[in-house]
Amino acid sequence: MKKILLLLANGFEAVEASVFTDVLGWNKWEGDGSTEVVTVGLHEQLQCTWNFTVTPEKLLHEVRLEDFDALAIPGGFEEAGFYEDAFSDAFQQVIRHFDDQKKPIATICVASLALGHSGILQNRKATTYNHPTSKRLEQLQSYGAIIVNERIVQTEHIITSSNPGTAFEVAFLLLSNLTSIQDMQKVKDLMGFN
């Protein structure tokens, strides 16, 4: 069984989290059965960007990072307090652990800024929210990342993406990395994406 740590910051965008639970959940029941997602946060209740609350299955101090095979992080909004958790020491230590172990790390939209803040994107290709009105690409570049202005950028074991519209693609790419292209295509077909 491949265990995926879905790390949720306060102020996360719910749709960006749900793609991981759905795609990897469909795989658990309808694909090769090998994936299990565990939602983890720093607080007993988390406020989503658009003001509903979510209860993570586990608090970060309750899990052993060694038990997980991959890390997934949805983005969120500064106005909702996303970066307070995402840039915290506890959050950053999780990111560094998975990078040190060369285990898959999948992020959507501005979640890549948490990777940048941790230092792991230094001299690595990456992207983040790329709307022309946004300052986020410059912010990511300030962490030493090599900016690639594409929808999704995979560098070694790290996936970054440019906006919420990439969310399902990121989740399918993570599934493919954890299982196989054939298994991912089967789940994609069952979910009506083919």
Tab-separated table of C-alpha atoms in Angstrom:
chain	number	residue	atom	x	y	z
A	1	MET	CA	0.000	0.000	0.000
A	2	LYS	CA	1.303	3.453	-0.947
A	3	LYS	CA	0.402	6.027	1.694
A	4	ILE	CA	0.054	9.655	0.649
A	5	LEU	CA	0.277	12.429	3.228
A	6	LEU	CA	-2.160	15.166	2.181
A	7	LEU	CA	-0.772	18.120	4.125
A	8	LEU	CA	-3.376	20.818	4.683
A	9	ALA	CA	-2.555	24.379	5.682
A	10	ASN	CA	-5.205	26.628	7.183
A	11	GLY	CA	-6.691	28.629	4.308
A	12	PHE	CA	-6.206	25.804	1.764
A	13	GLU	CA	-8.388	25.684	-1.321
A	14	ALA	CA	-10.785	22.767	-0.911
A	15	VAL	CA	-10.995	21.831	-4.587
A	16	GLU	CA	-7.216	21.462	-4.728
A	17	ALA	CA	-7.294	19.019	-1.803
A	18	SER	CA	-10.286	17.041	-3.061
A	19	VAL	CA	-8.605	16.043	-6.336
A	20	PHE	CA	-6.040	14.050	-4.384
A	21	THR	CA	-8.633	12.336	-2.173
A	22	ASP	CA	-10.822	11.574	-5.209
A	23	VAL	CA	-8.248	10.384	-7.747
A	24	LEU	CA	-6.251	8.347	-5.237
A	25	GLY	CA	-9.479	7.167	-3.584
A	26	TRP	CA	-10.866	5.966	-6.921
A	27	ASN	CA	-7.595	4.109	-7.402
A	28	LYS	CA	-7.991	2.442	-4.020
A	29	TRP	CA	-11.411	1.048	-4.915
A	30	GLU	CA	-11.420	0.886	-8.725
A	31	GLY	CA	-7.757	0.958	-9.798
A	32	ASP	CA	-4.921	-1.228	-8.576
A	33	GLY	CA	-5.948	-0.727	-4.934
A	34	SER	CA	-2.510	0.474	-3.857
A	35	THR	CA	-3.115	4.059	-2.675
A	36	GLU	CA	-4.358	5.456	0.605
A	37	VAL	CA	-4.596	9.170	1.432
A	38	VAL	CA	-4.306	10.481	4.991
A	39	THR	CA	-5.319	14.103	5.607
A	40	VAL	CA	-2.969	15.803	8.044
A	41	GLY	CA	-2.971	19.307	9.499
A	42	LEU	CA	-1.426	21.431	12.214
A	43	HIS	CA	-4.799	22.148	13.859
A	44	GLU	CA	-7.791	20.050	14.919
A	45	GLN	CA	-9.984	22.131	12.635
A	46	LEU	CA	-8.889	23.876	9.459
A	47	GLN	CA	-10.652	26.750	7.769
A	48	CYS	CA	-10.778	26.477	3.980
A	49	THR	CA	-10.298	29.501	1.742
A	50	TRP	CA	-14.037	29.868	1.304
A	51	ASN	CA	-14.966	29.574	4.984
A	52	PHE	CA	-16.017	26.044	5.697
A	53	THR	CA	-14.137	23.943	8.221
A	54	VAL	CA	-12.464	20.594	7.731
A	55	THR	CA	-11.271	18.131	10.338
A	56	PRO	CA	-8.042	16.377	9.273
A	57	GLU	CA	-7.769	12.682	10.098
A	58	LYS	CA	-4.495	13.240	11.937
A	59	LEU	CA	-2.512	16.071	13.457
A	60	LEU	CA	1.049	16.353	12.204
A	61	HIS	CA	2.601	15.352	15.535
A	62	GLU	CA	0.540	12.112	15.476
A	63	VAL	CA	2.076	10.708	12.286
A	64	ARG	CA	5.447	9.192	11.429
A	65	LEU	CA	6.713	10.688	8.183
A	66	GLU	CA	8.622	7.459	7.473
A	67	ASP	CA	5.270	5.675	7.049
A	68	PHE	CA	4.389	7.699	3.949
A	69	ASP	CA	5.404	7.229	0.317
A	70	ALA	CA	4.401	10.637	-1.076
A	71	LEU	CA	3.427	14.164	-0.075
A	72	ALA	CA	0.604	16.223	-1.621
A	73	ILE	CA	-0.050	19.886	-0.808
A	74	PRO	CA	-2.963	21.981	-2.116
A	75	GLY	CA	-2.571	25.736	-2.438
A	76	GLY	CA	-4.610	28.442	-0.747
A	77	PHE	CA	-5.085	32.151	-0.263
A	78	GLU	CA	-2.956	34.643	1.619
A	79	GLU	CA	-6.161	36.395	2.738
A	80	ALA	CA	-7.279	33.147	4.376
A	81	GLY	CA	-3.983	32.738	6.276
A	82	PHE	CA	-2.530	30.009	4.044
A	83	TYR	CA	1.114	31.065	4.371
A	84	GLU	CA	1.054	31.151	8.170
A	85	ASP	CA	0.849	27.347	8.211
A	86	ALA	CA	2.614	26.714	4.892
A	87	PHE	CA	5.697	28.709	5.951
A	88	SER	CA	5.748	27.401	9.553
A	89	ASP	CA	8.704	25.352	10.802
A	90	ALA	CA	6.589	22.217	11.236
A	91	PHE	CA	5.255	22.382	7.662
A	92	GLN	CA	8.701	23.127	6.260
A	93	GLN	CA	10.269	20.156	8.055
A	94	VAL	CA	7.768	17.810	6.377
A	95	ILE	CA	8.687	19.164	2.946
A	96	ARG	CA	12.419	18.790	3.589
A	97	HIS	CA	11.931	15.231	4.885
A	98	PHE	CA	10.184	14.081	1.694
A	99	ASP	CA	12.762	15.828	-0.482
A	100	ASP	CA	15.649	14.275	1.472
A	101	GLN	CA	14.070	10.843	0.901
A	102	LYS	CA	13.448	11.629	-2.819
A	103	LYS	CA	9.793	10.677	-2.365
A	104	PRO	CA	7.159	12.204	-4.686
A	105	ILE	CA	5.970	15.691	-3.746
A	106	ALA	CA	2.938	17.067	-5.621
A	107	THR	CA	1.770	20.660	-5.223
A	108	ILE	CA	-0.963	22.702	-6.854
A	109	CYS	CA	-0.785	26.428	-7.593
A	110	VAL	CA	0.812	28.500	-4.791
A	111	ALA	CA	1.637	25.437	-2.678
A	112	SER	CA	4.937	25.470	-4.588
A	113	LEU	CA	5.804	28.619	-2.635
A	114	ALA	CA	5.931	26.461	0.495
A	115	LEU	CA	8.503	24.304	-1.304
A	116	GLY	CA	10.428	27.400	-2.328
A	117	HIS	CA	10.377	28.721	1.228
A	118	SER	CA	11.839	25.405	2.449
A	119	GLY	CA	14.826	25.804	0.146
A	120	ILE	CA	14.278	22.638	-1.896
A	121	LEU	CA	13.609	24.437	-5.195
A	122	GLN	CA	17.023	26.115	-5.307
A	123	ASN	CA	18.277	25.647	-8.902
A	124	ARG	CA	15.322	23.389	-9.749
A	125	LYS	CA	12.711	24.014	-12.428
A	126	ALA	CA	9.279	24.898	-11.028
A	127	THR	CA	6.174	26.991	-11.526
A	128	THR	CA	3.401	28.543	-9.452
A	129	TYR	CA	0.298	30.685	-9.960
A	130	ASN	CA	1.064	32.425	-13.240
A	131	HIS	CA	-1.747	34.853	-13.992
A	132	PRO	CA	-0.312	38.056	-15.530
A	133	THR	CA	-1.684	40.111	-12.611
A	134	SER	CA	0.057	37.949	-9.997
A	135	LYS	CA	3.403	38.437	-8.238
A	136	ARG	CA	3.749	34.736	-7.359
A	137	LEU	CA	6.190	33.736	-10.147
A	138	GLU	CA	8.580	36.482	-9.033
A	139	GLN	CA	8.153	35.336	-5.448
A	140	LEU	CA	9.022	31.748	-6.409
A	141	GLN	CA	12.036	32.961	-8.388
A	142	SER	CA	13.279	34.839	-5.307
A	143	TYR	CA	13.714	31.422	-3.625
A	144	GLY	CA	16.187	30.400	-6.324
A	145	ALA	CA	13.785	28.358	-8.443
A	146	ILE	CA	14.274	28.229	-12.204
A	147	ILE	CA	10.895	29.455	-13.461
A	148	VAL	CA	9.237	27.451	-16.232
A	149	ASN	CA	5.990	29.114	-17.247
A	150	GLU	CA	4.042	25.959	-18.089
A	151	ARG	CA	0.848	24.445	-16.699
A	152	ILE	CA	2.680	21.662	-14.857
A	153	VAL	CA	6.386	21.227	-14.228
A	154	GLN	CA	7.875	17.962	-12.987
A	155	THR	CA	11.503	18.073	-11.882
A	156	GLU	CA	12.843	14.805	-10.501
A	157	HIS	CA	10.314	13.771	-7.806
A	158	ILE	CA	8.675	17.220	-7.480
A	159	ILE	CA	5.495	18.370	-9.255
A	160	THR	CA	4.492	22.053	-9.304
A	161	SER	CA	1.600	23.663	-11.159
A	162	SER	CA	0.373	27.037	-12.337
A	163	ASN	CA	-3.262	27.339	-11.219
A	164	PRO	CA	-6.296	25.521	-9.769
A	165	GLY	CA	-7.273	24.428	-13.297
A	166	THR	CA	-4.350	21.969	-13.256
A	167	ALA	CA	-5.547	20.192	-10.110
A	168	PHE	CA	-6.858	16.960	-11.635
A	169	GLU	CA	-3.855	16.712	-13.968
A	170	VAL	CA	-1.501	16.971	-10.981
A	171	ALA	CA	-3.396	14.268	-9.085
A	172	PHE	CA	-3.337	11.941	-12.114
A	173	LEU	CA	0.390	12.585	-12.599
A	174	LEU	CA	1.038	11.723	-8.949
A	175	LEU	CA	-1.028	8.536	-9.352
A	176	SER	CA	0.964	7.618	-12.459
A	177	ASN	CA	4.233	8.196	-10.568
A	178	LEU	CA	3.065	5.996	-7.683
A	179	THR	CA	1.551	3.181	-9.780
A	180	SER	CA	1.790	3.064	-13.586
A	181	ILE	CA	0.598	4.948	-16.643
A	182	GLN	CA	-1.779	2.052	-17.388
A	183	ASP	CA	-3.346	2.194	-13.945
A	184	MET	CA	-3.682	5.979	-14.115
A	185	GLN	CA	-5.357	5.716	-17.543
A	186	LYS	CA	-7.821	3.156	-16.170
A	187	VAL	CA	-8.802	5.424	-13.268
A	188	LYS	CA	-8.986	8.432	-15.592
A	189	ASP	CA	-11.322	6.514	-17.892
A	190	LEU	CA	-13.532	5.345	-15.019
A	191	MET	CA	-13.781	8.936	-13.775
A	192	GLY	CA	-14.829	10.121	-17.251
A	193	PHE	CA	-11.696	12.056	-18.182
A	194	ASN	CA	-10.881	10.086	-21.362
